[in-house]
Amino acid sequence: MKAGRAEYLASASRKEDLAKAHPLQSYRAVRIVDNNSGGDLANVDWSKADVLTHWYSLTAGEGIDRKLEARLLHDGAYLYVQMQETMTSDAPAYGRAEEWWQLCFGRSRGTPYRDMWINGKAKHVDLTIGGKSREWDSGAAVVSKPVAPNCWQVQVALPLAKLLPGTLSPGDTLCMNIIRIPADKSAKAAWNATFTNDGYEPSRFGDLELAP
């Protein structure tokens, strides 16, 4: 028991040291006031979004040599998320059920929070984590497509009215993380590293501001 407790304390101390060395990232989702998409992803002008390009190893927080990016926008009614990876080989992740993106959203860095998994076939699993974990009726529209022979892109439209309990309005700040999980489960990448082998670490969610 003593040895096990010592290992647990050493692991907790290591995670605390890593967290101090890797401050949480934040992002401001631009509001598209002239948007008439009404949740239609085909009408979203992604060029208006800042590009999220800083990604890290999920477990260690080290920089990674992979071409990942994400963009987020909102229109006061929907949150729009676009994620993509340009692969180093000619074997794209598009269309593969075992390739995943994971999106997490919360009111705070704790439970409960929303957890969405999206695979290469645009199948998504939507859950509420914490307390009595259960399915989440996200109302999301999801598109998975190739944008180049070796580039997989996912686009998501999330109704703000269903994203989190209560009301979300322009100017609000919530918490978020984005994780990329390849088919072989190796080299998992994250916007904010969790220093664990999975994304279930809400203390490592970064701030997402919905611009006024």
PDB file of C-alpha atoms in Angstrom:
ATOM      1  CA  MET A   1       0.000   0.000   0.000  1.00  0.00           C
ATOM      2  CA  LYS A   2       2.813   2.374   0.884  1.00  0.00           C
ATOM      3  CA  ALA A   3       4.550   1.767  -2.454  1.00  0.00           C
ATOM      4  CA  GLY A   4       1.303   2.314  -4.339  1.00  0.00           C
ATOM      5  CA  ARG A   5       0.604   5.549  -2.515  1.00  0.00           C
ATOM      6  CA  ALA A   6       4.134   6.768  -3.202  1.00  0.00           C
ATOM      7  CA  GLU A   7       3.685   6.087  -6.922  1.00  0.00           C
ATOM      8  CA  TYR A   8       0.352   7.908  -6.920  1.00  0.00           C
ATOM      9  CA  LEU A   9       1.845  10.957  -5.195  1.00  0.00           C
ATOM     10  CA  ALA A  10       4.817  10.961  -7.580  1.00  0.00           C
ATOM     11  CA  SER A  11       2.463  10.818 -10.573  1.00  0.00           C
ATOM     12  CA  ALA A  12       0.308  13.634  -9.175  1.00  0.00           C
ATOM     13  CA  SER A  13       3.411  15.749  -8.523  1.00  0.00           C
ATOM     14  CA  ARG A  14       4.628  15.130 -12.081  1.00  0.00           C
ATOM     15  CA  LYS A  15       1.263  16.193 -13.531  1.00  0.00           C
ATOM     16  CA  GLU A  16       1.287  19.328 -11.400  1.00  0.00           C
ATOM     17  CA  ASP A  17       4.795  20.220 -12.591  1.00  0.00           C
ATOM     18  CA  LEU A  18       3.819  19.618 -16.227  1.00  0.00           C
ATOM     19  CA  ALA A  19       0.688  21.752 -15.855  1.00  0.00           C
ATOM     20  CA  LYS A  20       2.729  24.638 -14.458  1.00  0.00           C
ATOM     21  CA  ALA A  21       5.130  24.354 -17.396  1.00  0.00           C
ATOM     22  CA  HIS A  22       2.288  24.362 -19.946  1.00  0.00           C
ATOM     23  CA  PRO A  23      -0.166  27.232 -19.330  1.00  0.00           C
ATOM     24  CA  LEU A  24      -3.630  26.709 -20.728  1.00  0.00           C
ATOM     25  CA  GLN A  25      -4.284  28.157 -24.159  1.00  0.00           C
ATOM     26  CA  SER A  26      -7.289  30.343 -24.878  1.00  0.00           C
ATOM     27  CA  TYR A  27      -9.187  31.191 -28.057  1.00  0.00           C
ATOM     28  CA  ARG A  28     -11.652  33.857 -29.172  1.00  0.00           C
ATOM     29  CA  ALA A  29     -14.328  32.694 -31.596  1.00  0.00           C
ATOM     30  CA  VAL A  30     -15.121  35.562 -33.947  1.00  0.00           C
ATOM     31  CA  ARG A  31     -18.790  36.444 -34.283  1.00  0.00           C
ATOM     32  CA  ILE A  32     -20.034  36.450 -37.863  1.00  0.00           C
ATOM     33  CA  VAL A  33     -22.789  39.036 -37.680  1.00  0.00           C
ATOM     34  CA  ASP A  34     -23.610  38.877 -41.394  1.00  0.00           C
ATOM     35  CA  ASN A  35     -24.000  35.119 -41.364  1.00  0.00           C
ATOM     36  CA  ASN A  36     -27.173  33.693 -42.873  1.00  0.00           C
ATOM     37  CA  SER A  37     -26.220  30.031 -42.670  1.00  0.00           C
ATOM     38  CA  GLY A  38     -28.657  29.135 -39.886  1.00  0.00           C
ATOM     39  CA  GLY A  39     -26.436  26.205 -39.022  1.00  0.00           C
ATOM     40  CA  ASP A  40     -25.755  25.304 -42.675  1.00  0.00           C
ATOM     41  CA  LEU A  41     -22.025  24.492 -42.814  1.00  0.00           C
ATOM     42  CA  ALA A  42     -21.904  25.071 -46.569  1.00  0.00           C
ATOM     43  CA  ASN A  43     -22.492  28.803 -46.014  1.00  0.00           C
ATOM     44  CA  VAL A  44     -19.854  29.457 -43.323  1.00  0.00           C
ATOM     45  CA  ASP A  45     -16.933  31.717 -44.270  1.00  0.00           C
ATOM     46  CA  TRP A  46     -14.098  30.022 -42.402  1.00  0.00           C
ATOM     47  CA  SER A  47     -11.573  32.620 -43.565  1.00  0.00           C
ATOM     48  CA  LYS A  48     -12.937  34.950 -40.862  1.00  0.00           C
ATOM     49  CA  ALA A  49     -11.686  32.657 -38.086  1.00  0.00           C
ATOM     50  CA  ASP A  50      -8.281  32.714 -36.429  1.00  0.00           C
ATOM     51  CA  VAL A  51      -6.379  29.473 -37.021  1.00  0.00           C
ATOM     52  CA  LEU A  52      -5.560  27.352 -33.998  1.00  0.00           C
ATOM     53  CA  THR A  53      -2.184  25.843 -34.889  1.00  0.00           C
ATOM     54  CA  HIS A  54      -0.409  25.108 -31.583  1.00  0.00           C
ATOM     55  CA  TRP A  55      -0.864  21.427 -30.724  1.00  0.00           C
ATOM     56  CA  TYR A  56       0.886  19.218 -28.215  1.00  0.00           C
ATOM     57  CA  SER A  57       1.361  15.603 -27.247  1.00  0.00           C
ATOM     58  CA  LEU A  58      -1.655  14.628 -25.157  1.00  0.00           C
ATOM     59  CA  THR A  59       0.350  12.838 -22.487  1.00  0.00           C
ATOM     60  CA  ALA A  60       3.612  14.804 -22.279  1.00  0.00           C
ATOM     61  CA  GLY A  61       2.812  18.304 -23.530  1.00  0.00           C
ATOM     62  CA  GLU A  62       5.661  18.245 -26.030  1.00  0.00           C
ATOM     63  CA  GLY A  63       5.395  19.924 -29.404  1.00  0.00           C
ATOM     64  CA  ILE A  64       4.437  17.569 -32.221  1.00  0.00           C
ATOM     65  CA  ASP A  65       5.501  17.372 -35.848  1.00  0.00           C
ATOM     66  CA  ARG A  66       2.032  17.117 -37.342  1.00  0.00           C
ATOM     67  CA  LYS A  67      -0.050  19.445 -39.504  1.00  0.00           C
ATOM     68  CA  LEU A  68      -3.156  20.000 -37.386  1.00  0.00           C
ATOM     69  CA  GLU A  69      -5.397  23.043 -37.286  1.00  0.00           C
ATOM     70  CA  ALA A  70      -8.795  24.176 -36.090  1.00  0.00           C
ATOM     71  CA  ARG A  71     -11.015  27.226 -36.588  1.00  0.00           C
ATOM     72  CA  LEU A  72     -14.039  28.330 -34.580  1.00  0.00           C
ATOM     73  CA  LEU A  73     -16.743  30.913 -35.294  1.00  0.00           C
ATOM     74  CA  HIS A  74     -20.166  31.694 -33.887  1.00  0.00           C
ATOM     75  CA  ASP A  75     -23.199  33.711 -34.969  1.00  0.00           C
ATOM     76  CA  GLY A  76     -25.005  33.985 -31.656  1.00  0.00           C
ATOM     77  CA  ALA A  77     -27.078  30.895 -32.432  1.00  0.00           C
ATOM     78  CA  TYR A  78     -24.505  28.296 -33.489  1.00  0.00           C
ATOM     79  CA  LEU A  79     -20.893  27.483 -32.701  1.00  0.00           C
ATOM     80  CA  TYR A  80     -19.028  26.388 -35.829  1.00  0.00           C
ATOM     81  CA  VAL A  81     -15.916  24.232 -35.537  1.00  0.00           C
ATOM     82  CA  GLN A  82     -13.601  23.144 -38.346  1.00  0.00           C
ATOM     83  CA  MET A  83     -10.737  20.708 -37.664  1.00  0.00           C
ATOM     84  CA  GLN A  84      -8.301  19.141 -40.085  1.00  0.00           C
ATOM     85  CA  GLU A  85      -5.090  17.183 -40.374  1.00  0.00           C
ATOM     86  CA  THR A  86      -2.784  16.993 -43.359  1.00  0.00           C
ATOM     87  CA  MET A  87      -1.205  13.547 -43.231  1.00  0.00           C
ATOM     88  CA  THR A  88       2.422  12.856 -44.062  1.00  0.00           C
ATOM     89  CA  SER A  89       1.443   9.822 -46.125  1.00  0.00           C
ATOM     90  CA  ASP A  90      -1.055   9.297 -48.925  1.00  0.00           C
ATOM     91  CA  ALA A  91      -3.358   7.309 -46.625  1.00  0.00           C
ATOM     92  CA  PRO A  92      -5.963   9.886 -45.514  1.00  0.00           C
ATOM     93  CA  ALA A  93      -8.041   9.492 -42.382  1.00  0.00           C
ATOM     94  CA  TYR A  94     -11.191  10.491 -44.274  1.00  0.00           C
ATOM     95  CA  GLY A  95     -13.807   7.759 -44.334  1.00  0.00           C
ATOM     96  CA  ARG A  96     -12.122   5.615 -41.676  1.00  0.00           C
ATOM     97  CA  ALA A  97     -14.305   4.728 -38.706  1.00  0.00           C
ATOM     98  CA  GLU A  98     -11.302   4.291 -36.410  1.00  0.00           C
ATOM     99  CA  GLU A  99      -9.981   7.859 -36.846  1.00  0.00           C
ATOM    100  CA  TRP A 100     -11.390  10.365 -34.311  1.00  0.00           C
ATOM    101  CA  TRP A 101     -11.576  13.964 -33.209  1.00  0.00           C
ATOM    102  CA  GLN A 102     -12.787  14.666 -29.665  1.00  0.00           C
ATOM    103  CA  LEU A 103     -14.435  17.929 -28.586  1.00  0.00           C
ATOM    104  CA  CYS A 104     -15.046  18.794 -24.925  1.00  0.00           C
ATOM    105  CA  PHE A 105     -17.059  21.765 -23.619  1.00  0.00           C
ATOM    106  CA  GLY A 106     -17.872  22.854 -20.078  1.00  0.00           C
ATOM    107  CA  ARG A 107     -19.069  25.784 -18.022  1.00  0.00           C
ATOM    108  CA  SER A 108     -15.988  25.377 -15.849  1.00  0.00           C
ATOM    109  CA  ARG A 109     -12.913  23.167 -15.490  1.00  0.00           C
ATOM    110  CA  GLY A 110     -14.863  20.448 -13.759  1.00  0.00           C
ATOM    111  CA  THR A 111     -17.851  18.192 -14.211  1.00  0.00           C
ATOM    112  CA  PRO A 112     -20.324  17.981 -15.751  1.00  0.00           C
ATOM    113  CA  TYR A 113     -19.109  18.683 -19.285  1.00  0.00           C
ATOM    114  CA  ARG A 114     -20.010  17.740 -22.838  1.00  0.00           C
ATOM    115  CA  ASP A 115     -17.952  15.185 -24.767  1.00  0.00           C
ATOM    116  CA  MET A 116     -18.281  14.660 -28.530  1.00  0.00           C
ATOM    117  CA  TRP A 117     -16.387  12.061 -30.572  1.00  0.00           C
ATOM    118  CA  ILE A 118     -16.414  12.345 -34.385  1.00  0.00           C
ATOM    119  CA  ASN A 119     -14.915   9.756 -36.726  1.00  0.00           C
ATOM    120  CA  GLY A 120     -13.883   9.729 -40.370  1.00  0.00           C
ATOM    121  CA  LYS A 121     -17.349   8.641 -41.461  1.00  0.00           C
ATOM    122  CA  ALA A 122     -18.943  11.666 -39.712  1.00  0.00           C
ATOM    123  CA  LYS A 123     -20.462   9.414 -37.050  1.00  0.00           C
ATOM    124  CA  HIS A 124     -20.553  11.225 -33.719  1.00  0.00           C
ATOM    125  CA  VAL A 125     -21.087  10.066 -30.151  1.00  0.00           C
ATOM    126  CA  ASP A 126     -22.352  12.819 -27.819  1.00  0.00           C
ATOM    127  CA  LEU A 127     -22.212  12.447 -24.038  1.00  0.00           C
ATOM    128  CA  THR A 128     -22.532  14.383 -20.814  1.00  0.00           C
ATOM    129  CA  ILE A 129     -19.698  13.393 -18.464  1.00  0.00           C
ATOM    130  CA  GLY A 130     -19.985  13.727 -14.694  1.00  0.00           C
ATOM    131  CA  GLY A 131     -22.667  13.033 -12.173  1.00  0.00           C
ATOM    132  CA  LYS A 132     -25.002  10.666 -13.947  1.00  0.00           C
ATOM    133  CA  SER A 133     -23.228  10.388 -17.308  1.00  0.00           C
ATOM    134  CA  ARG A 134     -25.686  10.129 -20.156  1.00  0.00           C
ATOM    135  CA  GLU A 135     -26.235  10.786 -23.834  1.00  0.00           C
ATOM    136  CA  TRP A 136     -26.320  14.430 -24.892  1.00  0.00           C
ATOM    137  CA  ASP A 137     -28.813  15.603 -27.509  1.00  0.00           C
ATOM    138  CA  SER A 138     -26.334  17.955 -29.186  1.00  0.00           C
ATOM    139  CA  GLY A 139     -28.391  18.778 -32.289  1.00  0.00           C
ATOM    140  CA  ALA A 140     -25.074  18.909 -34.159  1.00  0.00           C
ATOM    141  CA  ALA A 141     -24.631  18.870 -37.920  1.00  0.00           C
ATOM    142  CA  VAL A 142     -21.374  17.133 -38.900  1.00  0.00           C
ATOM    143  CA  VAL A 143     -19.503  16.891 -42.204  1.00  0.00           C
ATOM    144  CA  SER A 144     -16.384  14.774 -42.790  1.00  0.00           C
ATOM    145  CA  LYS A 145     -14.605  15.229 -46.104  1.00  0.00           C
ATOM    146  CA  PRO A 146     -11.260  15.181 -47.909  1.00  0.00           C
ATOM    147  CA  VAL A 147      -9.962  18.608 -48.960  1.00  0.00           C
ATOM    148  CA  ALA A 148      -6.811  17.142 -50.562  1.00  0.00           C
ATOM    149  CA  PRO A 149      -5.670  13.565 -51.218  1.00  0.00           C
ATOM    150  CA  ASN A 150      -3.953  13.450 -47.817  1.00  0.00           C
ATOM    151  CA  CYS A 151      -6.013  15.983 -45.840  1.00  0.00           C
ATOM    152  CA  TRP A 152      -9.033  15.097 -43.679  1.00  0.00           C
ATOM    153  CA  GLN A 153     -11.383  17.849 -42.548  1.00  0.00           C
ATOM    154  CA  VAL A 154     -14.326  17.788 -40.138  1.00  0.00           C
ATOM    155  CA  GLN A 155     -16.868  20.598 -39.773  1.00  0.00           C
ATOM    156  CA  VAL A 156     -19.417  20.842 -36.977  1.00  0.00           C
ATOM    157  CA  ALA A 157     -22.359  23.191 -36.335  1.00  0.00           C
ATOM    158  CA  LEU A 158     -23.482  23.130 -32.691  1.00  0.00           C
ATOM    159  CA  PRO A 159     -26.649  24.949 -31.553  1.00  0.00           C
ATOM    160  CA  LEU A 160     -25.635  27.147 -28.614  1.00  0.00           C
ATOM    161  CA  ALA A 161     -29.017  26.459 -27.032  1.00  0.00           C
ATOM    162  CA  LYS A 162     -28.017  22.788 -26.643  1.00  0.00           C
ATOM    163  CA  LEU A 163     -24.277  23.133 -26.091  1.00  0.00           C
ATOM    164  CA  LEU A 164     -24.379  23.573 -22.299  1.00  0.00           C
ATOM    165  CA  PRO A 165     -27.060  23.849 -19.613  1.00  0.00           C
ATOM    166  CA  GLY A 166     -28.438  27.374 -19.364  1.00  0.00           C
ATOM    167  CA  THR A 167     -28.064  30.202 -21.838  1.00  0.00           C
ATOM    168  CA  LEU A 168     -24.949  30.984 -23.870  1.00  0.00           C
ATOM    169  CA  SER A 169     -24.727  34.469 -25.366  1.00  0.00           C
ATOM    170  CA  PRO A 170     -22.167  36.516 -27.305  1.00  0.00           C
ATOM    171  CA  GLY A 171     -19.537  37.734 -24.860  1.00  0.00           C
ATOM    172  CA  ASP A 172     -19.676  34.581 -22.709  1.00  0.00           C
ATOM    173  CA  THR A 173     -16.638  32.426 -21.994  1.00  0.00           C
ATOM    174  CA  LEU A 174     -16.782  28.659 -21.674  1.00  0.00           C
ATOM    175  CA  CYS A 175     -14.123  25.943 -21.402  1.00  0.00           C
ATOM    176  CA  MET A 176     -12.974  23.640 -24.200  1.00  0.00           C
ATOM    177  CA  ASN A 177     -10.429  21.131 -25.372  1.00  0.00           C
ATOM    178  CA  ILE A 178      -9.847  19.523 -28.777  1.00  0.00           C
ATOM    179  CA  ILE A 179      -8.095  16.175 -29.139  1.00  0.00           C
ATOM    180  CA  ARG A 180      -7.011  14.193 -32.202  1.00  0.00           C
ATOM    181  CA  ILE A 181      -6.946  10.415 -31.794  1.00  0.00           C
ATOM    182  CA  PRO A 182      -5.393   8.397 -34.664  1.00  0.00           C
ATOM    183  CA  ALA A 183      -6.484   4.885 -35.526  1.00  0.00           C
ATOM    184  CA  ASP A 184      -3.587   3.178 -33.761  1.00  0.00           C
ATOM    185  CA  LYS A 185      -4.181   5.323 -30.640  1.00  0.00           C
ATOM    186  CA  SER A 186      -0.527   6.419 -30.676  1.00  0.00           C
ATOM    187  CA  ALA A 187       0.667  10.006 -30.881  1.00  0.00           C
ATOM    188  CA  LYS A 188      -2.571  11.493 -29.570  1.00  0.00           C
ATOM    189  CA  ALA A 189      -2.528  15.272 -29.907  1.00  0.00           C
ATOM    190  CA  ALA A 190      -4.388  18.002 -28.041  1.00  0.00           C
ATOM    191  CA  TRP A 191      -4.905  21.751 -28.005  1.00  0.00           C
ATOM    192  CA  ASN A 192      -4.214  21.588 -24.278  1.00  0.00           C
ATOM    193  CA  ALA A 193      -2.250  18.535 -23.125  1.00  0.00           C
ATOM    194  CA  THR A 194      -3.938  16.567 -20.339  1.00  0.00           C
ATOM    195  CA  PHE A 195      -0.830  14.599 -19.208  1.00  0.00           C
ATOM    196  CA  THR A 196      -2.986  11.474 -19.184  1.00  0.00           C
ATOM    197  CA  ASN A 197      -3.699   8.934 -21.899  1.00  0.00           C
ATOM    198  CA  ASP A 198      -7.146  10.356 -22.640  1.00  0.00           C
ATOM    199  CA  GLY A 199      -9.035  13.630 -22.860  1.00  0.00           C
ATOM    200  CA  TYR A 200     -11.064  13.235 -19.685  1.00  0.00           C
ATOM    201  CA  GLU A 201      -9.252  15.942 -17.753  1.00  0.00           C
ATOM    202  CA  PRO A 202     -11.471  19.037 -17.478  1.00  0.00           C
ATOM    203  CA  SER A 203      -8.886  20.857 -15.374  1.00  0.00           C
ATOM    204  CA  ARG A 204      -6.934  21.191 -18.636  1.00  0.00           C
ATOM    205  CA  PHE A 205      -9.744  22.777 -20.662  1.00  0.00           C
ATOM    206  CA  GLY A 206      -8.793  26.160 -22.112  1.00  0.00           C
ATOM    207  CA  ASP A 207     -10.988  29.269 -22.321  1.00  0.00           C
ATOM    208  CA  LEU A 208     -13.214  29.745 -25.363  1.00  0.00           C
ATOM    209  CA  GLU A 209     -14.666  33.251 -25.640  1.00  0.00           C
ATOM    210  CA  LEU A 210     -17.695  33.872 -27.821  1.00  0.00           C
ATOM    211  CA  ALA A 211     -16.874  37.319 -29.154  1.00  0.00           C
ATOM    212  CA  PRO A 212     -19.624  39.943 -28.636  1.00  0.00           C
TER     213      PRO A 212
END
